[in-house]
Tab-separated table of N, CA and C in Angstrom:
chain	number	residue	atom	x	y	z
K	730	MET	N	0.328	-1.182	-0.016
K	730	MET	CA	0.012	-0.094	-0.149
K	730	MET	C	0.983	1.275	-0.062
K	731	ASP	N	0.826	2.476	-0.853
K	731	ASP	CA	1.293	3.508	-1.014
K	731	ASP	C	0.839	4.273	0.531
K	732	THR	N	2.517	4.512	0.673
K	732	THR	CA	2.359	5.853	1.456
K	732	THR	C	0.765	6.640	1.966
K	733	ILE	N	0.970	7.462	0.218
K	733	ILE	CA	-0.131	8.551	-0.103
K	733	ILE	C	-1.513	7.669	0.609
K	734	VAL	N	-2.091	6.379	0.197
K	734	VAL	CA	-3.623	5.632	0.541
K	734	VAL	C	-3.322	5.577	1.690
K	735	LEU	N	-1.975	5.389	2.692
K	735	LEU	CA	-2.456	4.952	4.626
K	735	LEU	C	-2.802	6.365	4.619
K	736	VAL	N	-1.647	6.909	3.915
K	736	VAL	CA	-2.541	8.779	4.907
K	736	VAL	C	-4.192	8.893	4.166
K	737	GLY	N	-4.474	8.634	3.591
K	737	GLY	CA	-5.494	8.973	3.023
K	737	GLY	C	-6.596	7.857	4.098
K	738	TYR	N	-6.440	6.951	3.513
K	738	TYR	CA	-6.870	6.224	5.168
K	738	TYR	C	-7.187	5.997	6.896
K	739	ILE	N	-6.516	6.773	7.195
K	739	ILE	CA	-6.510	7.545	8.274
K	739	ILE	C	-6.471	8.763	8.356
K	740	ALA	N	-6.430	9.672	7.872
K	740	ALA	CA	-7.598	10.594	7.842
K	740	ALA	C	-9.059	10.618	8.104
K	741	GLY	N	-9.082	9.940	6.786
K	741	GLY	CA	-10.382	9.122	6.713
K	741	GLY	C	-11.370	8.914	7.756
K	742	THR	N	-10.419	8.474	8.665
K	742	THR	CA	-10.747	7.468	9.745
K	742	THR	C	-10.867	8.093	11.015
K	743	LEU	N	-9.828	9.081	11.074
K	743	LEU	CA	-10.003	9.913	11.942
K	743	LEU	C	-10.650	10.953	11.916
K	744	THR	N	-11.843	11.791	10.814
K	744	THR	CA	-12.686	12.374	10.043
K	744	THR	C	-14.519	11.985	10.325
K	745	THR	N	-13.985	10.578	10.155
K	745	THR	CA	-15.391	10.405	10.008
K	745	THR	C	-15.854	9.345	11.545
K	746	VAL	N	-14.659	9.313	12.521
K	746	VAL	CA	-14.594	8.635	13.900
K	746	VAL	C	-15.547	10.068	15.333
K	747	SER	N	-14.619	10.904	14.393
K	747	SER	CA	-15.183	12.763	15.513
K	747	SER	C	-16.990	12.468	15.283
K	748	PHE	N	-17.431	11.795	14.761
K	748	PHE	CA	-18.680	12.246	13.875
K	748	PHE	C	-19.364	10.754	15.515
K	749	VAL	N	-18.895	9.706	16.013
K	749	VAL	CA	-19.404	9.133	17.080
K	749	VAL	C	-19.421	9.721	17.855
K	750	PRO	N	-19.028	10.624	18.268
K	750	PRO	CA	-19.173	11.224	20.100
K	750	PRO	C	-21.141	11.882	20.159
K	751	GLN	N	-21.227	12.457	18.603
K	751	GLN	CA	-22.126	12.857	18.586
K	751	GLN	C	-23.440	12.228	19.306
K	752	VAL	N	-23.024	11.358	17.537
K	752	VAL	CA	-24.159	10.327	17.579
K	752	VAL	C	-24.710	9.663	19.262
K	753	ILE	N	-23.792	8.832	19.605
K	753	ILE	CA	-23.673	7.933	20.778
K	753	ILE	C	-24.424	9.392	21.913
K	754	LYS	N	-23.742	11.085	21.940
K	754	LYS	CA	-24.438	12.254	23.437
K	754	LYS	C	-26.013	11.814	22.805
K	755	ALA	N	-26.399	12.099	21.061
K	755	ALA	CA	-27.345	12.523	20.611
K	755	ALA	C	-28.498	11.404	20.833
K	756	TRP	N	-28.426	10.117	20.743
K	756	TRP	CA	-28.239	8.808	21.109
K	756	TRP	C	-29.056	9.241	22.494
K	757	LYS	N	-28.260	9.129	23.730
K	757	LYS	CA	-28.459	8.810	25.024
K	757	LYS	C	-28.750	9.397	25.257
K	758	MET	N	-28.556	11.434	25.075
K	758	MET	CA	-29.005	12.530	26.070
K	758	MET	C	-31.087	13.395	25.975
K	759	ARG	N	-31.045	11.732	24.161
K	759	ARG	CA	-32.003	12.296	23.337
K	759	ARG	C	-32.117	13.222	23.134
K	760	GLU	N	-31.511	14.312	22.697
K	760	GLU	CA	-30.534	15.804	23.241
K	760	GLU	C	-30.795	15.975	21.192
K	761	THR	N	-31.309	17.218	20.868
K	761	THR	CA	-30.672	17.373	19.907
K	761	THR	C	-29.937	19.037	19.583
K	762	ARG	N	-31.294	19.510	20.322
K	762	ARG	CA	-31.587	21.681	20.527
K	762	ARG	C	-29.953	21.576	19.104
K	763	ASP	N	-28.764	21.925	20.355
K	763	ASP	CA	-27.599	22.365	19.989
K	763	ASP	C	-27.252	21.655	18.732
K	764	LEU	N	-27.714	20.822	17.747
K	764	LEU	CA	-26.869	20.345	16.466
K	764	LEU	C	-28.164	21.726	14.976
K	765	SER	N	-27.139	22.100	14.326
K	765	SER	CA	-27.193	23.116	13.688
K	765	SER	C	-28.446	21.919	11.890
K	766	LEU	N	-29.613	22.315	12.022
K	766	LEU	CA	-30.330	21.998	10.821
K	766	LEU	C	-29.422	21.579	10.402
K	767	ALA	N	-29.314	22.979	9.814
K	767	ALA	CA	-29.014	23.566	7.981
K	767	ALA	C	-27.176	23.349	8.070
K	768	MET	N	-26.595	22.528	9.122
K	768	MET	CA	-24.820	22.603	9.199
K	768	MET	C	-25.143	20.972	8.492
K	769	LEU	N	-25.760	20.045	9.215
K	769	LEU	CA	-26.351	19.083	8.965
K	769	LEU	C	-26.549	18.065	7.141
K	770	VAL	N	-27.235	19.718	6.881
K	770	VAL	CA	-27.918	18.897	5.748
K	770	VAL	C	-26.684	20.232	4.948
K	771	LEU	N	-25.954	21.089	5.503
K	771	LEU	CA	-25.033	21.029	3.850
K	771	LEU	C	-23.331	20.182	4.294
K	772	PHE	N	-23.447	19.828	5.389
K	772	PHE	CA	-22.311	19.098	5.166
K	772	PHE	C	-22.790	17.360	5.149
K	773	GLY	N	-24.028	16.800	5.053
K	773	GLY	CA	-24.265	15.612	4.241
K	773	GLY	C	-24.286	16.061	3.042
K	774	ILE	N	-24.578	17.249	1.843
K	774	ILE	CA	-24.671	17.333	0.416
K	774	ILE	C	-23.820	17.029	0.462
K	775	GLY	N	-22.221	18.139	1.023
K	775	GLY	CA	-20.359	18.017	0.693
K	775	GLY	C	-20.391	16.207	0.979
K	776	ILE	N	-20.326	16.205	1.726
K	776	ILE	CA	-20.104	14.154	1.971
K	776	ILE	C	-20.564	13.708	1.001
K	777	LEU	N	-21.806	13.984	0.517
K	777	LEU	CA	-21.909	13.506	-0.912
K	777	LEU	C	-20.917	13.492	-2.534
K	778	LEU	N	-20.833	14.824	-2.817
K	778	LEU	CA	-20.285	15.504	-3.588
K	778	LEU	C	-18.690	15.083	-3.459
K	779	TRP	N	-18.011	14.523	-2.074
K	779	TRP	CA	-16.671	14.252	-1.569
K	779	TRP	C	-16.961	12.294	-2.501
K	780	THR	N	-18.117	12.405	-1.717
K	780	THR	CA	-18.606	10.441	-2.819
K	780	THR	C	-18.026	9.660	-3.647
K	781	LEU	N	-18.397	11.034	-4.172
K	781	LEU	CA	-18.876	11.160	-5.938
K	781	LEU	C	-17.408	11.953	-5.856
K	782	TYR	N	-16.904	12.727	-5.989
K	782	TYR	CA	-15.713	12.668	-6.839
K	782	TYR	C	-14.205	11.643	-6.453
K	783	GLY	N	-14.520	10.800	-5.581
K	783	GLY	CA	-13.583	9.536	-4.902
K	783	GLY	C	-14.314	8.865	-5.251
K	784	ILE	N	-15.155	8.271	-6.744
K	784	ILE	CA	-15.710	7.446	-7.389
K	784	ILE	C	-14.974	7.846	-8.130
K	785	TRP	N	-14.646	8.906	-8.913
K	785	TRP	CA	-14.565	9.686	-9.656
K	785	TRP	C	-13.491	9.534	-10.465
K	786	THR	N	-12.139	9.239	-8.482
K	786	THR	CA	-11.541	9.594	-9.091
K	786	THR	C	-10.445	8.375	-8.741
K	787	GLY	N	-11.726	7.137	-8.819
K	787	GLY	CA	-11.035	6.078	-8.172
K	787	GLY	C	-10.025	5.736	-6.964
K	788	SER	N	-10.458	7.002	-6.240
K	788	SER	CA	-10.084	7.200	-4.263
K	788	SER	C	-10.618	5.825	-3.402
K	789	LEU	N	-10.060	5.683	-3.088
K	789	LEU	CA	-10.931	4.343	-2.181
K	789	LEU	C	-11.504	4.889	-1.075
K	790	PRO	N	-9.961	5.673	-0.081
K	790	PRO	CA	-9.836	6.054	1.639
K	790	PRO	C	-11.280	7.082	1.342
K	791	ILE	N	-10.550	7.154	0.171
K	791	ILE	CA	-12.388	8.819	0.097
K	791	ILE	C	-13.577	7.499	0.002
K	792	ILE	N	-14.526	7.296	-0.606
K	792	ILE	CA	-15.213	6.167	-0.896
K	792	ILE	C	-15.166	6.210	0.451
K	793	ALA	N	-14.899	5.219	0.909
K	793	ALA	CA	-15.219	4.414	2.478
K	793	ALA	C	-15.334	5.444	3.833
K	794	ALA	N	-14.715	6.622	3.696
K	794	ALA	CA	-14.770	7.574	4.178
K	794	ALA	C	-16.149	8.024	4.577
K	795	ASN	N	-16.030	8.334	3.608
K	795	ASN	CA	-17.581	9.299	3.131
K	795	ASN	C	-18.660	8.849	3.296
K	796	VAL	N	-18.741	7.437	2.424
K	796	VAL	CA	-19.525	7.120	2.723
K	796	VAL	C	-20.332	6.499	4.265
K	797	ILE	N	-19.755	6.043	5.203
K	797	ILE	CA	-19.901	5.610	6.651
K	797	ILE	C	-19.981	7.263	7.549
K	798	THR	N	-19.319	8.449	6.977
K	798	THR	CA	-19.819	9.900	7.587
K	798	THR	C	-20.644	10.056	7.355
K	799	PHE	N	-21.861	10.067	5.568
K	799	PHE	CA	-22.556	9.988	5.454
K	799	PHE	C	-23.561	9.135	5.561
K	800	VAL	N	-23.400	7.940	6.271
K	800	VAL	CA	-24.687	7.004	7.420
K	800	VAL	C	-24.529	7.750	8.739
K	801	LEU	N	-23.855	8.680	8.865
K	801	LEU	CA	-23.928	9.058	10.601
K	801	LEU	C	-24.448	10.846	10.536
K	802	ILE	N	-23.985	10.922	9.431
K	802	ILE	CA	-24.714	12.704	9.185
K	802	ILE	C	-26.186	12.162	8.819
K	803	LEU	N	-26.297	11.047	8.518
K	803	LEU	CA	-27.932	10.942	8.333
K	803	LEU	C	-28.267	10.008	9.529
K	804	ILE	N	-27.670	9.303	10.544
K	804	ILE	CA	-28.452	9.315	11.903
K	804	ILE	C	-28.546	10.387	12.800
K	805	LEU	N	-27.638	11.380	12.672
K	805	LEU	CA	-27.936	12.596	13.437
K	805	LEU	C	-29.336	13.702	12.777
K	806	LEU	N	-29.450	13.756	11.417
K	806	LEU	CA	-30.783	13.975	10.285
K	806	LEU	C	-32.024	13.462	11.358
K	807	PHE	N	-31.666	11.927	11.756
K	807	PHE	CA	-32.576	11.687	11.634
K	807	PHE	C	-33.003	11.842	13.674
K	808	LEU	N	-31.794	11.502	14.348
K	808	LEU	CA	-32.294	12.032	15.719
K	808	LEU	C	-32.803	13.275	15.747
K	809	LYS	N	-32.357	13.651	15.032
K	809	LYS	CA	-32.377	15.831	14.649
K	809	LYS	C	-34.229	15.324	14.940
K	810	MET	N	-34.719	15.024	13.933
K	810	MET	CA	-35.986	14.728	13.970
K	810	MET	C	-37.226	14.937	14.578
K	811	ARG	N	-36.621	13.564	15.202
K	811	ARG	CA	-37.287	12.613	15.754
K	811	ARG	C	-37.224	13.445	17.291
K	812	TYR	N	-36.340	14.115	18.280
K	812	TYR	CA	-36.412	14.556	19.574
K	812	TYR	C	-36.790	15.854	19.078
K	813	ARG	N	-36.939	16.634	18.026
K	813	ARG	CA	-37.885	17.557	18.332
K	813	ARG	C	-38.857	18.446	19.239
């Protein structure tokens, strides 16, 4: 594995995992008032575009990280709607 691909996987893992504590907190506390709906939607759109970019360039680290991050964003959006 090339060093640059390894760096991509590490970066993707760290940025993706950074959403996990927020999902866990929102789930446990049943509270999402502090999460901006606009930020979640805009970030989700950006993640989808990064995923498309990863597909077009054939970059598996970008695809993997962004698909997982998008799932986490969808969970937060679901919780945001549910706990209104």
